[in-house]
C-alpha positions as MATLAB code, in Angstrom:
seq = 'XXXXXXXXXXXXXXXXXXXXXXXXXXXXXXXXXXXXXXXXXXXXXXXXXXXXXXXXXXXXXXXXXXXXXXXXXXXXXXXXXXXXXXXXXXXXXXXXXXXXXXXXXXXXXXXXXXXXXXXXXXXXXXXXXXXXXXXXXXXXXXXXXXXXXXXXXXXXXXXXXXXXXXXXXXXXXXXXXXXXXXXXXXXXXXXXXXXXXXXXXXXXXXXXXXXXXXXXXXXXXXXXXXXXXXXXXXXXXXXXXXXXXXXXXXX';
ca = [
      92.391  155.813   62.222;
      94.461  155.992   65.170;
      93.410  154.313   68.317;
      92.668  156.646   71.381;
      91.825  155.710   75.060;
      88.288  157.701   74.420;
      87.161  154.814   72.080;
      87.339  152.545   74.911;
      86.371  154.323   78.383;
      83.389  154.107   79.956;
      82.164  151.806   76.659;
      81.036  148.117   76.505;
      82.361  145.178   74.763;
      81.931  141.415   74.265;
      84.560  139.120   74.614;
      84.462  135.700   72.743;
      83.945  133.199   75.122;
      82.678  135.605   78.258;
      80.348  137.574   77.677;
      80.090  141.639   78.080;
      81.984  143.953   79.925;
      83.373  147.574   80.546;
      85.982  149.507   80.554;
      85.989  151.597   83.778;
      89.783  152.852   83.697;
      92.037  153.770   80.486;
      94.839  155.316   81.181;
      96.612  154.266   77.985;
      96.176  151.881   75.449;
      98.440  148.757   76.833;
      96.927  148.727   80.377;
      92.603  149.323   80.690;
      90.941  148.199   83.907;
      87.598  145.986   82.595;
      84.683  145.077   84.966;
      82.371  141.803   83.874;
      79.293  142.726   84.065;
      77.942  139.040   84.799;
      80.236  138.443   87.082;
      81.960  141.790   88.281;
      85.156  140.169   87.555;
      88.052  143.150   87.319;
      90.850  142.528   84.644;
      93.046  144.517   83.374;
      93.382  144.281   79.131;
      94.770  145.728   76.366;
      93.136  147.979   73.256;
      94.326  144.630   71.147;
      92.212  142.069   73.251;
      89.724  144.305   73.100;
      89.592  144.608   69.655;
      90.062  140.740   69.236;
      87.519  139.666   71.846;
      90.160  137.882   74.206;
      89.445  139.325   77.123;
      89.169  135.886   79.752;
      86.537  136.623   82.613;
      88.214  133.384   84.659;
      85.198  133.475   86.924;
      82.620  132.975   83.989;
      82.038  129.301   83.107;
      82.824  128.226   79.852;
      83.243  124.397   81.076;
      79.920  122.139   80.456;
      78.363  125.607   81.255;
      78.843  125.171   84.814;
      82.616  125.293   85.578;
      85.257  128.369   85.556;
      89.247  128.450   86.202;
      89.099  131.204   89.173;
      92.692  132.503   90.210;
      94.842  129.519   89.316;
      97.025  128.579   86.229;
      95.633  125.279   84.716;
      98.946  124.029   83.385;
     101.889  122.279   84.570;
     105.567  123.290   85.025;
     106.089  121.833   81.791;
     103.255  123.894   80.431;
     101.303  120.787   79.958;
      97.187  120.690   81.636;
      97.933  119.795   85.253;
      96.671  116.668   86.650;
      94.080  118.660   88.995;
      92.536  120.602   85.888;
      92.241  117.151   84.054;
      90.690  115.560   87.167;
      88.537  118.792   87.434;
      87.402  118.882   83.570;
      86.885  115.245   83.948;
      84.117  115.231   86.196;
      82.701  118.204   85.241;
      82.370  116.030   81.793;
      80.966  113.355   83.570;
      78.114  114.939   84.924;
      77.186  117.822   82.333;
      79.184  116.889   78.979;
      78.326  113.441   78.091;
      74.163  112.856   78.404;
      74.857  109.369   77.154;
      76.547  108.137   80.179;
      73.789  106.651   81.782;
      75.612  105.922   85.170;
      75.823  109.777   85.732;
      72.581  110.726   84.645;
      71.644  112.216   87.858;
      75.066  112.942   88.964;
      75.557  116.826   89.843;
      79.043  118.651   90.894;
      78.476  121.067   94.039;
      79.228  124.805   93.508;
      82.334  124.915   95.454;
      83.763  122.116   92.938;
      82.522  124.278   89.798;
      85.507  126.398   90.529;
      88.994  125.149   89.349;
      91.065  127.133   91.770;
      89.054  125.797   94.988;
      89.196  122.113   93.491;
      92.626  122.656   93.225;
      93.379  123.404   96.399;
      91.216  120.657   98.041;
      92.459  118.041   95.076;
      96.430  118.870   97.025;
      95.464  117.803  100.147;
      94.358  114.760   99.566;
      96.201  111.069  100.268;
      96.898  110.018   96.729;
      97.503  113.636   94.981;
      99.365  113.205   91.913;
      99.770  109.687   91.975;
      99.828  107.204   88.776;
      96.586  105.181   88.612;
      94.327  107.055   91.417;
      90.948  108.101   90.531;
      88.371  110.141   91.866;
      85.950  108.126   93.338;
      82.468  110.208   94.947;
      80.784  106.455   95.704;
      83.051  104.694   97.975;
      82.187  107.050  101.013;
      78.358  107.403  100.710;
      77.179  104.579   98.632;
      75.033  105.720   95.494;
      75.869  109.245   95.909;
      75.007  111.852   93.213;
      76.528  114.618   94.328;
      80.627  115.260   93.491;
      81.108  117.536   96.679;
      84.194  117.709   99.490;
      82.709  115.512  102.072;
      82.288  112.911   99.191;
      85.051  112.798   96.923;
      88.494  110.726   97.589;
      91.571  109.584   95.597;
      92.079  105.390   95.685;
      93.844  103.569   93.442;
      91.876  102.005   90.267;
      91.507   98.284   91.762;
      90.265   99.996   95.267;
      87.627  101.484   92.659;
      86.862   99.134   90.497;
      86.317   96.784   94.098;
      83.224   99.122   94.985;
      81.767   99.009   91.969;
      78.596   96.972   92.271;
      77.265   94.253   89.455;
      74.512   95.770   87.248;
      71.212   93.779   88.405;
      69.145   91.961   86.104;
      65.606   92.523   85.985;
      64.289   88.779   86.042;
      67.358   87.972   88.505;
      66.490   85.011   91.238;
      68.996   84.327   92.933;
      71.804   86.334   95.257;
      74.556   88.051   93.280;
      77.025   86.260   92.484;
      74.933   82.857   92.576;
      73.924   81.347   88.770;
      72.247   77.889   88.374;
      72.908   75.189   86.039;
      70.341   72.373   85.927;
      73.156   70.336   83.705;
      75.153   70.164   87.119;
      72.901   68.000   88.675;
      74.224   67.323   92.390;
      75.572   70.890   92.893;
      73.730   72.954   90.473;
      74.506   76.796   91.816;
      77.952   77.910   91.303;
      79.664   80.960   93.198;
      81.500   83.217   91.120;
      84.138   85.847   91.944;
      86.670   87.785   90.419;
      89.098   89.925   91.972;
      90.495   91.801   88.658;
      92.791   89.083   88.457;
      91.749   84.756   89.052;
      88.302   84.257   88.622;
      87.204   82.257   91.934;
      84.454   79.859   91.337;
      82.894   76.961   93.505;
      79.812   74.479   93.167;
      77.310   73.795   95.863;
      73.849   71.917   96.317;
      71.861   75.062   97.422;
      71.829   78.637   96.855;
      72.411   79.830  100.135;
      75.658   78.122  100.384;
      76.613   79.447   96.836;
      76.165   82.985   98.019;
      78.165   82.525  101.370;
      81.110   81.186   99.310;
      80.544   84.368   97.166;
      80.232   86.804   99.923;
      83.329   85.113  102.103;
      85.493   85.639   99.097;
      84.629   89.279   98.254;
      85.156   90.415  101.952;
      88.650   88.122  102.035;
      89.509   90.717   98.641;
      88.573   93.366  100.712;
      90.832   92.992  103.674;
      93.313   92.156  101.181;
      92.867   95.807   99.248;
      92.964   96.944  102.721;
      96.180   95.580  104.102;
      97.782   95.835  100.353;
      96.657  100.046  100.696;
      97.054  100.686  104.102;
      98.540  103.838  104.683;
      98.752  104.607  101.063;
      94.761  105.932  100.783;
      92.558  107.754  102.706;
      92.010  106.415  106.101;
      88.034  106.348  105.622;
      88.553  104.455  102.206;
      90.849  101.440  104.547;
      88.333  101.553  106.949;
      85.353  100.941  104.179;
      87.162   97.824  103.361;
      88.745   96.303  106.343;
      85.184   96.410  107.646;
      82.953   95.646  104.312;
      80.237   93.288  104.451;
      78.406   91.376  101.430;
      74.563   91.580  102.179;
      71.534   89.894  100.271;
      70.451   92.846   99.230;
      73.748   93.932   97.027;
];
């Protein structure tokens, strides 16, 4: 039976992926106005999506449940996903995808960041956009944060991350971080251990308390030295974070 623009106007559909919507305009078959009802998204479709269900509502999430493309294309020149949609659907993984993660249990994605287009907008103006090996970091800024938001979020390089990220404490653990004790070293029995990705620095001492100063005096030399190594290359907050980062007792 042949198709006519009557089968379609003023009727309601379901798409695949994005749930119901109508068809408020059909002038002809190749070119129908659709309203979303969930989101009152306007599109304009085809009888042949609407018969195969691939209408795209880009404001209706179908990422983790939370996340939706808005206006923007999420591919490359080369027709490849662009780095800002892969940095998008990665944290939008992190926090809602994958329950086993257990260091972003708690972690959340404000609503501004559920949308692709605004991400992308804010991801471009960032120190660090597109470059190889930077990483989205939502910790460095406001330690322990949960919350992947604008005020929170910057780009740094993976060694500038990897520098912030704190040992995992040990439930029985007595002494400082960085401080272990070996009764088999009997005139300096605490040892100071560092690494800084690359030499692992490690000294012996006679008390604890000088174990952890050695400790603490070579994490904030790495620091400056991320800082100087960085500077101008990463967000001016970020070089300020380590040119002025202190080792405390209570890390």
């Amino acid at each position: 039976m042949a198709r006519k623009t009557m089968n379609y106007y003023g009727k309601i559909f379901i798409s695949n992926d994005c749930g119901f919507y109508q068809i408020v305009l059909a002038n002809n078959l190749d070119r129908m106005k659709a309203v979303f009802l969930d989101t009152n998204t306007e599109v304009w479709v085809s009888a042949d999506q609407v018969d195969n269900g691939t209408v795209l509502d880009r404001y209706f999430p179908t990422v983790c449940g939370v996340g939706y493309l808005g206006d923007y294309s999420t591919l490359d020149q080369d027709g490849n996903p662009s780095k800002e949609y892969t940095t998008w659907r990665g944290m939008l993984d992190r926090c809602y995808g994958n329950k086993e993660l257990e260091a972003y249990k708690y972690c959340i994605v404000s609503e501004e960041f559920h949308n692709a287009s605004y991400f992308k907008d804010w991801y471009n103006k960032q120190v660090g956009a597109h470059r190889d090996g930077f990483h989205l970091d939502k910790d460095i800024l406001s330690e322990d944060c949960k919350v992947y938001a604008e005020d929170t979020c910057v780009l740094v390089p993976q060694e500038v991350n990897a520098f912030f990220i704190r040992p995992k404490k040990k439930g029985t653990q007595k002494y400082p971080t960085g401080v272990s004790y070996n009764d088999k070293l009997q005139t300096k029995p605490y040892t100071a251990k560092y690494s800084n990705g690359k030499d692992l620095i490690e000294t012996y001492h006679d008390n604890e308390w000088s174990a952890f100063i050695a400790y603490k005096q070579a994490k904030e030399n790495r620091a400056k030295e991320l800082a100087e190594k960085w500077r101008g290359q990463i967000d001016n907050r970020v070089y300020e974070k380590l040119i002025n980062y202190k080792v405390l007792l209570t890390d």
